[in-house]
Amino acid sequence: MISSGPLPSATLEYVHATSPRYPPAELRGGVQGTVILRVLVDVDGKPASVTVETSSGNRNLDRVALQHVLKTWRFKPAMQNGQVVQAYGLVPIAFNLQ
């Protein structure tokens, strides 16, 4: 059987996943939230696309998280039947003031 497109849902394994920088205005304003991103991981482990699945409630936090994951994160590619395949997974990014 040949797969027709990316796996719709996979548990993503992180290779490189740093926290995004807190946006200064939100930090000053005490804005917190968790955004859940839907990431399409390519066969090389790089995010091919990132979209907001569930918003943090703050557009700027969502944007910063999305851009950071797209530019800097790396994943272990998903496997199906011994082959490396594209796969979607959900990634939570929490902005918390500790």
mmCIF file of N, CA and C in Angstrom:
data_model
loop_
_atom_site.group_PDB
_atom_site.id
_atom_site.type_symbol
_atom_site.label_atom_id
_atom_site.label_comp_id
_atom_site.label_asym_id
_atom_site.label_seq_id
_atom_site.Cartn_x
_atom_site.Cartn_y
_atom_site.Cartn_z
ATOM 1 N N MET A 1 0.838 -1.199 0.000
ATOM 2 C CA MET A 1 0.000 0.000 0.000
ATOM 3 C C MET A 1 0.871 1.246 0.000
ATOM 4 N N ILE A 2 0.571 2.157 -0.874
ATOM 5 C CA ILE A 2 1.328 3.406 -0.959
ATOM 6 C C ILE A 2 0.507 4.508 -0.297
ATOM 7 N N SER A 3 1.167 5.237 0.570
ATOM 8 C CA SER A 3 0.494 6.317 1.295
ATOM 9 C C SER A 3 0.154 7.444 0.332
ATOM 10 N N SER A 4 -1.027 8.009 0.493
ATOM 11 C CA SER A 4 -1.423 9.131 -0.357
ATOM 12 C C SER A 4 -1.404 10.410 0.472
ATOM 13 N N GLY A 5 -0.209 10.903 0.709
ATOM 14 C CA GLY A 5 -0.086 12.139 1.477
ATOM 15 C C GLY A 5 0.406 11.892 2.884
ATOM 16 N N PRO A 6 0.522 12.972 3.659
ATOM 17 C CA PRO A 6 1.075 12.898 5.015
ATOM 18 C C PRO A 6 0.184 12.105 5.969
ATOM 19 N N LEU A 7 0.808 11.535 6.988
ATOM 20 C CA LEU A 7 0.032 10.914 8.054
ATOM 21 C C LEU A 7 -0.798 12.007 8.711
ATOM 22 N N PRO A 8 -2.083 11.768 8.951
ATOM 23 C CA PRO A 8 -2.940 12.824 9.496
ATOM 24 C C PRO A 8 -2.652 13.151 10.957
ATOM 25 N N SER A 9 -2.100 12.187 11.684
ATOM 26 C CA SER A 9 -1.854 12.424 13.104
ATOM 27 C C SER A 9 -0.715 11.548 13.583
ATOM 28 N N ALA A 10 0.353 12.177 14.035
ATOM 29 C CA ALA A 10 1.509 11.441 14.522
ATOM 30 C C ALA A 10 1.986 12.059 15.831
ATOM 31 N N THR A 11 2.629 11.233 16.649
ATOM 32 C CA THR A 11 3.283 11.754 17.848
ATOM 33 C C THR A 11 4.664 12.221 17.407
ATOM 34 N N LEU A 12 4.882 13.525 17.478
ATOM 35 C CA LEU A 12 6.139 14.088 16.991
ATOM 36 C C LEU A 12 7.237 13.946 18.041
ATOM 37 N N GLU A 13 8.414 13.556 17.572
ATOM 38 C CA GLU A 13 9.584 13.501 18.447
ATOM 39 C C GLU A 13 10.461 14.697 18.125
ATOM 40 N N TYR A 14 10.814 15.433 19.179
ATOM 41 C CA TYR A 14 11.609 16.646 19.001
ATOM 42 C C TYR A 14 13.091 16.310 18.906
ATOM 43 N N VAL A 15 13.775 16.938 17.960
ATOM 44 C CA VAL A 15 15.230 16.865 17.862
ATOM 45 C C VAL A 15 15.808 18.163 18.421
ATOM 46 N N HIS A 16 15.183 19.286 18.032
ATOM 47 C CA HIS A 16 15.611 20.615 18.505
ATOM 48 C C HIS A 16 14.357 21.454 18.705
ATOM 49 N N ALA A 17 14.073 21.802 19.959
ATOM 50 C CA ALA A 17 12.838 22.539 20.262
ATOM 51 C C ALA A 17 13.076 23.518 21.403
ATOM 52 N N THR A 18 13.440 24.740 21.050
ATOM 53 C CA THR A 18 13.671 25.773 22.055
ATOM 54 C C THR A 18 12.397 26.593 22.254
ATOM 55 N N SER A 19 12.313 27.260 23.382
ATOM 56 C CA SER A 19 11.164 28.125 23.656
ATOM 57 C C SER A 19 11.304 29.428 22.887
ATOM 58 N N PRO A 20 10.190 29.929 22.359
ATOM 59 C CA PRO A 20 10.252 31.239 21.689
ATOM 60 C C PRO A 20 10.440 32.351 22.713
ATOM 61 N N ARG A 21 10.956 33.473 22.240
ATOM 62 C CA ARG A 21 11.113 34.647 23.124
ATOM 63 C C ARG A 21 9.748 35.226 23.426
ATOM 64 N N TYR A 22 9.556 35.607 24.666
ATOM 65 C CA TYR A 22 8.291 36.243 25.069
ATOM 66 C C TYR A 22 8.221 37.608 24.405
ATOM 67 N N PRO A 23 7.163 37.933 23.711
ATOM 68 C CA PRO A 23 7.051 39.272 23.126
ATOM 69 C C PRO A 23 7.051 40.330 24.234
ATOM 70 N N PRO A 24 7.867 41.384 24.099
ATOM 71 C CA PRO A 24 8.013 42.377 25.171
ATOM 72 C C PRO A 24 6.699 43.006 25.647
ATOM 73 N N ALA A 25 5.808 43.350 24.728
ATOM 74 C CA ALA A 25 4.549 43.996 25.129
ATOM 75 C C ALA A 25 3.692 43.049 25.969
ATOM 76 N N GLU A 26 3.648 41.778 25.570
ATOM 77 C CA GLU A 26 2.860 40.792 26.316
ATOM 78 C C GLU A 26 3.510 40.502 27.668
ATOM 79 N N LEU A 27 4.822 40.497 27.697
ATOM 80 C CA LEU A 27 5.554 40.282 28.956
ATOM 81 C C LEU A 27 5.231 41.406 29.932
ATOM 82 N N ARG A 28 5.330 42.661 29.446
ATOM 83 C CA ARG A 28 5.012 43.823 30.295
ATOM 84 C C ARG A 28 3.558 43.789 30.747
ATOM 85 N N GLY A 29 2.668 43.361 29.866
ATOM 86 C CA GLY A 29 1.241 43.352 30.174
ATOM 87 C C GLY A 29 0.795 42.134 30.964
ATOM 88 N N GLY A 30 1.717 41.214 31.220
ATOM 89 C CA GLY A 30 1.362 40.021 31.985
ATOM 90 C C GLY A 30 0.466 39.051 31.234
ATOM 91 N N VAL A 31 0.541 39.093 29.904
ATOM 92 C CA VAL A 31 -0.303 38.218 29.083
ATOM 93 C C VAL A 31 0.297 36.810 29.058
ATOM 94 N N GLN A 32 -0.534 35.813 29.342
ATOM 95 C CA GLN A 32 -0.102 34.427 29.307
ATOM 96 C C GLN A 32 -1.045 33.631 28.405
ATOM 97 N N GLY A 33 -0.606 32.469 27.996
ATOM 98 C CA GLY A 33 -1.479 31.613 27.206
ATOM 99 C C GLY A 33 -0.711 30.473 26.584
ATOM 100 N N THR A 34 -1.456 29.490 26.116
ATOM 101 C CA THR A 34 -0.870 28.349 25.420
ATOM 102 C C THR A 34 -1.505 28.252 24.044
ATOM 103 N N VAL A 35 -0.657 28.220 23.028
ATOM 104 C CA VAL A 35 -1.119 28.045 21.653
ATOM 105 C C VAL A 35 -0.804 26.607 21.250
ATOM 106 N N ILE A 36 -1.734 25.986 20.536
ATOM 107 C CA ILE A 36 -1.480 24.646 20.011
ATOM 108 C C ILE A 36 -1.315 24.776 18.508
ATOM 109 N N LEU A 37 -0.141 24.360 18.042
ATOM 110 C CA LEU A 37 0.186 24.469 16.625
ATOM 111 C C LEU A 37 0.039 23.118 15.942
ATOM 112 N N ARG A 38 -0.447 23.152 14.721
ATOM 113 C CA ARG A 38 -0.504 21.947 13.885
ATOM 114 C C ARG A 38 0.679 22.044 12.929
ATOM 115 N N VAL A 39 1.599 21.089 13.052
ATOM 116 C CA VAL A 39 2.853 21.131 12.303
ATOM 117 C C VAL A 39 2.894 19.984 11.301
ATOM 118 N N LEU A 40 3.209 20.313 10.053
ATOM 119 C CA LEU A 40 3.476 19.290 9.048
ATOM 120 C C LEU A 40 4.991 19.114 9.006
ATOM 121 N N VAL A 41 5.455 17.945 9.452
ATOM 122 C CA VAL A 41 6.890 17.665 9.478
ATOM 123 C C VAL A 41 7.264 16.950 8.179
ATOM 124 N N ASP A 42 8.250 17.502 7.493
ATOM 125 C CA ASP A 42 8.705 16.946 6.228
ATOM 126 C C ASP A 42 9.596 15.726 6.477
ATOM 127 N N VAL A 43 9.971 15.039 5.408
ATOM 128 C CA VAL A 43 10.787 13.826 5.533
ATOM 129 C C VAL A 43 12.196 14.123 6.072
ATOM 130 N N ASP A 44 12.628 15.389 6.009
ATOM 131 C CA ASP A 44 13.936 15.770 6.550
ATOM 132 C C ASP A 44 13.849 16.237 8.007
ATOM 133 N N GLY A 45 12.639 16.203 8.577
ATOM 134 C CA GLY A 45 12.471 16.601 9.974
ATOM 135 C C GLY A 45 12.200 18.082 10.178
ATOM 136 N N LYS A 46 12.182 18.852 9.091
ATOM 137 C CA LYS A 46 11.899 20.281 9.200
ATOM 138 C C LYS A 46 10.398 20.523 9.075
ATOM 139 N N PRO A 47 9.888 21.534 9.781
ATOM 140 C CA PRO A 47 8.476 21.872 9.612
ATOM 141 C C PRO A 47 8.228 22.392 8.193
ATOM 142 N N ALA A 48 7.320 21.748 7.461
ATOM 143 C CA ALA A 48 6.972 22.196 6.108
ATOM 144 C C ALA A 48 5.899 23.281 6.182
ATOM 145 N N SER A 49 5.009 23.153 7.168
ATOM 146 C CA SER A 49 4.005 24.180 7.396
ATOM 147 C C SER A 49 3.572 24.134 8.854
ATOM 148 N N VAL A 50 3.171 25.290 9.347
ATOM 149 C CA VAL A 50 2.711 25.410 10.727
ATOM 150 C C VAL A 50 1.466 26.289 10.726
ATOM 151 N N THR A 51 0.409 25.823 11.365
ATOM 152 C CA THR A 51 -0.812 26.617 11.486
ATOM 153 C C THR A 51 -1.273 26.576 12.945
ATOM 154 N N VAL A 52 -2.087 27.549 13.314
ATOM 155 C CA VAL A 52 -2.626 27.596 14.673
ATOM 156 C C VAL A 52 -3.852 26.691 14.728
ATOM 157 N N GLU A 53 -3.777 25.660 15.556
ATOM 158 C CA GLU A 53 -4.907 24.751 15.765
ATOM 159 C C GLU A 53 -5.837 25.338 16.825
ATOM 160 N N THR A 54 -5.245 25.795 17.952
ATOM 161 C CA THR A 54 -5.999 26.429 19.034
ATOM 162 C C THR A 54 -5.232 27.660 19.485
ATOM 163 N N SER A 55 -5.864 28.803 19.442
ATOM 164 C CA SER A 55 -5.210 30.061 19.790
ATOM 165 C C SER A 55 -4.975 30.177 21.290
ATOM 166 N N SER A 56 -3.945 30.926 21.632
ATOM 167 C CA SER A 56 -3.653 31.250 23.035
ATOM 168 C C SER A 56 -4.605 32.330 23.533
ATOM 169 N N GLY A 57 -5.321 32.953 22.599
ATOM 170 C CA GLY A 57 -6.180 34.087 22.942
ATOM 171 C C GLY A 57 -5.484 35.413 22.676
ATOM 172 N N ASN A 58 -4.209 35.340 22.243
ATOM 173 C CA ASN A 58 -3.446 36.547 21.932
ATOM 174 C C ASN A 58 -2.772 36.343 20.579
ATOM 175 N N ARG A 59 -3.117 37.190 19.632
ATOM 176 C CA ARG A 59 -2.606 37.032 18.271
ATOM 177 C C ARG A 59 -1.082 37.109 18.199
ATOM 178 N N ASN A 60 -0.478 37.979 19.001
ATOM 179 C CA ASN A 60 0.978 38.141 18.963
ATOM 180 C C ASN A 60 1.690 36.907 19.515
ATOM 181 N N LEU A 61 1.179 36.334 20.615
ATOM 182 C CA LEU A 61 1.770 35.099 21.144
ATOM 183 C C LEU A 61 1.672 33.991 20.098
ATOM 184 N N ASP A 62 0.516 33.891 19.463
ATOM 185 C CA ASP A 62 0.325 32.871 18.431
ATOM 186 C C ASP A 62 1.338 33.045 17.296
ATOM 187 N N ARG A 63 1.495 34.286 16.839
ATOM 188 C CA ARG A 63 2.399 34.578 15.716
ATOM 189 C C ARG A 63 3.853 34.258 16.066
ATOM 190 N N VAL A 64 4.282 34.675 17.258
ATOM 191 C CA VAL A 64 5.665 34.433 17.689
ATOM 192 C C VAL A 64 5.937 32.930 17.779
ATOM 193 N N ALA A 65 5.005 32.185 18.357
ATOM 194 C CA ALA A 65 5.169 30.731 18.489
ATOM 195 C C ALA A 65 5.244 30.069 17.112
ATOM 196 N N LEU A 66 4.340 30.434 16.230
ATOM 197 C CA LEU A 66 4.290 29.852 14.890
ATOM 198 C C LEU A 66 5.590 30.115 14.132
ATOM 199 N N GLN A 67 6.034 31.354 14.117
ATOM 200 C CA GLN A 67 7.260 31.699 13.386
ATOM 201 C C GLN A 67 8.479 31.000 13.983
ATOM 202 N N HIS A 68 8.552 30.906 15.308
ATOM 203 C CA HIS A 68 9.690 30.280 15.974
ATOM 204 C C HIS A 68 9.780 28.791 15.629
ATOM 205 N N VAL A 69 8.645 28.103 15.694
ATOM 206 C CA VAL A 69 8.634 26.664 15.386
ATOM 207 C C VAL A 69 9.000 26.443 13.915
ATOM 208 N N LEU A 70 8.432 27.243 13.036
ATOM 209 C CA LEU A 70 8.692 27.099 11.608
ATOM 210 C C LEU A 70 10.171 27.317 11.272
ATOM 211 N N LYS A 71 10.798 28.296 11.919
ATOM 212 C CA LYS A 71 12.178 28.652 11.586
ATOM 213 C C LYS A 71 13.223 27.801 12.302
ATOM 214 N N THR A 72 12.949 27.372 13.545
ATOM 215 C CA THR A 72 14.044 26.801 14.335
ATOM 216 C C THR A 72 13.869 25.352 14.791
ATOM 217 N N TRP A 73 12.647 24.859 14.846
ATOM 218 C CA TRP A 73 12.452 23.519 15.390
ATOM 219 C C TRP A 73 12.783 22.440 14.371
ATOM 220 N N ARG A 74 13.257 21.296 14.892
ATOM 221 C CA ARG A 74 13.526 20.114 14.077
ATOM 222 C C ARG A 74 12.925 18.908 14.780
ATOM 223 N N PHE A 75 12.419 17.997 13.985
ATOM 224 C CA PHE A 75 11.753 16.808 14.494
ATOM 225 C C PHE A 75 12.386 15.555 13.909
ATOM 226 N N LYS A 76 12.138 14.435 14.568
ATOM 227 C CA LYS A 76 12.505 13.144 14.003
ATOM 228 C C LYS A 76 11.400 12.802 13.007
ATOM 229 N N PRO A 77 11.742 12.535 11.737
ATOM 230 C CA PRO A 77 10.699 12.249 10.752
ATOM 231 C C PRO A 77 9.869 11.023 11.140
ATOM 232 N N ALA A 78 8.609 11.051 10.764
ATOM 233 C CA ALA A 78 7.714 9.928 11.047
ATOM 234 C C ALA A 78 8.040 8.769 10.111
ATOM 235 N N MET A 79 7.761 7.555 10.593
ATOM 236 C CA MET A 79 7.995 6.356 9.796
ATOM 237 C C MET A 79 6.671 5.633 9.586
ATOM 238 N N GLN A 80 6.497 5.090 8.393
ATOM 239 C CA GLN A 80 5.336 4.262 8.095
ATOM 240 C C GLN A 80 5.806 3.142 7.177
ATOM 241 N N ASN A 81 5.611 1.919 7.625
ATOM 242 C CA ASN A 81 6.038 0.741 6.853
ATOM 243 C C ASN A 81 7.519 0.818 6.478
ATOM 244 N N GLY A 82 8.344 1.283 7.426
ATOM 245 C CA GLY A 82 9.781 1.364 7.190
ATOM 246 C C GLY A 82 10.223 2.521 6.314
ATOM 247 N N GLN A 83 9.298 3.379 5.917
ATOM 248 C CA GLN A 83 9.626 4.524 5.066
ATOM 249 C C GLN A 83 9.446 5.827 5.836
ATOM 250 N N VAL A 84 10.330 6.783 5.567
ATOM 251 C CA VAL A 84 10.184 8.118 6.144
ATOM 252 C C VAL A 84 9.051 8.821 5.394
ATOM 253 N N VAL A 85 8.112 9.397 6.148
ATOM 254 C CA VAL A 85 6.957 10.051 5.530
ATOM 255 C C VAL A 85 6.694 11.404 6.184
ATOM 256 N N GLN A 86 5.959 12.244 5.476
ATOM 257 C CA GLN A 86 5.478 13.496 6.076
ATOM 258 C C GLN A 86 4.378 13.133 7.067
ATOM 259 N N ALA A 87 4.274 13.937 8.123
ATOM 260 C CA ALA A 87 3.217 13.685 9.106
ATOM 261 C C ALA A 87 2.830 14.975 9.809
ATOM 262 N N TYR A 88 1.552 15.048 10.186
ATOM 263 C CA TYR A 88 1.058 16.154 10.983
ATOM 264 C C TYR A 88 1.096 15.776 12.453
ATOM 265 N N GLY A 89 1.357 16.761 13.290
ATOM 266 C CA GLY A 89 1.284 16.552 14.725
ATOM 267 C C GLY A 89 0.931 17.867 15.400
ATOM 268 N N LEU A 90 0.457 17.774 16.634
ATOM 269 C CA LEU A 90 0.104 18.964 17.408
ATOM 270 C C LEU A 90 1.203 19.266 18.417
ATOM 271 N N VAL A 91 1.540 20.537 18.502
ATOM 272 C CA VAL A 91 2.626 20.997 19.374
ATOM 273 C C VAL A 91 2.097 22.134 20.269
ATOM 274 N N PRO A 92 2.089 21.945 21.591
ATOM 275 C CA PRO A 92 1.675 23.034 22.485
ATOM 276 C C PRO A 92 2.872 23.947 22.800
ATOM 277 N N ILE A 93 2.637 25.245 22.771
ATOM 278 C CA ILE A 93 3.642 26.238 23.165
ATOM 279 C C ILE A 93 3.019 27.093 24.264
ATOM 280 N N ALA A 94 3.587 27.006 25.454
ATOM 281 C CA ALA A 94 3.038 27.740 26.601
ATOM 282 C C ALA A 94 3.846 29.001 26.877
ATOM 283 N N PHE A 95 3.155 30.097 27.032
ATOM 284 C CA PHE A 95 3.766 31.355 27.467
ATOM 285 C C PHE A 95 3.285 31.583 28.904
ATOM 286 N N ASN A 96 4.167 31.321 29.859
ATOM 287 C CA ASN A 96 3.824 31.463 31.276
ATOM 288 C C ASN A 96 4.784 32.408 31.966
ATOM 289 N N LEU A 97 4.257 33.270 32.795
ATOM 290 C CA LEU A 97 5.103 34.168 33.598
ATOM 291 C C LEU A 97 5.348 33.472 34.930
ATOM 292 N N GLN A 98 6.578 33.075 35.162
ATOM 293 C CA GLN A 98 6.932 32.343 36.390
ATOM 294 C C GLN A 98 7.502 33.314 37.413
#
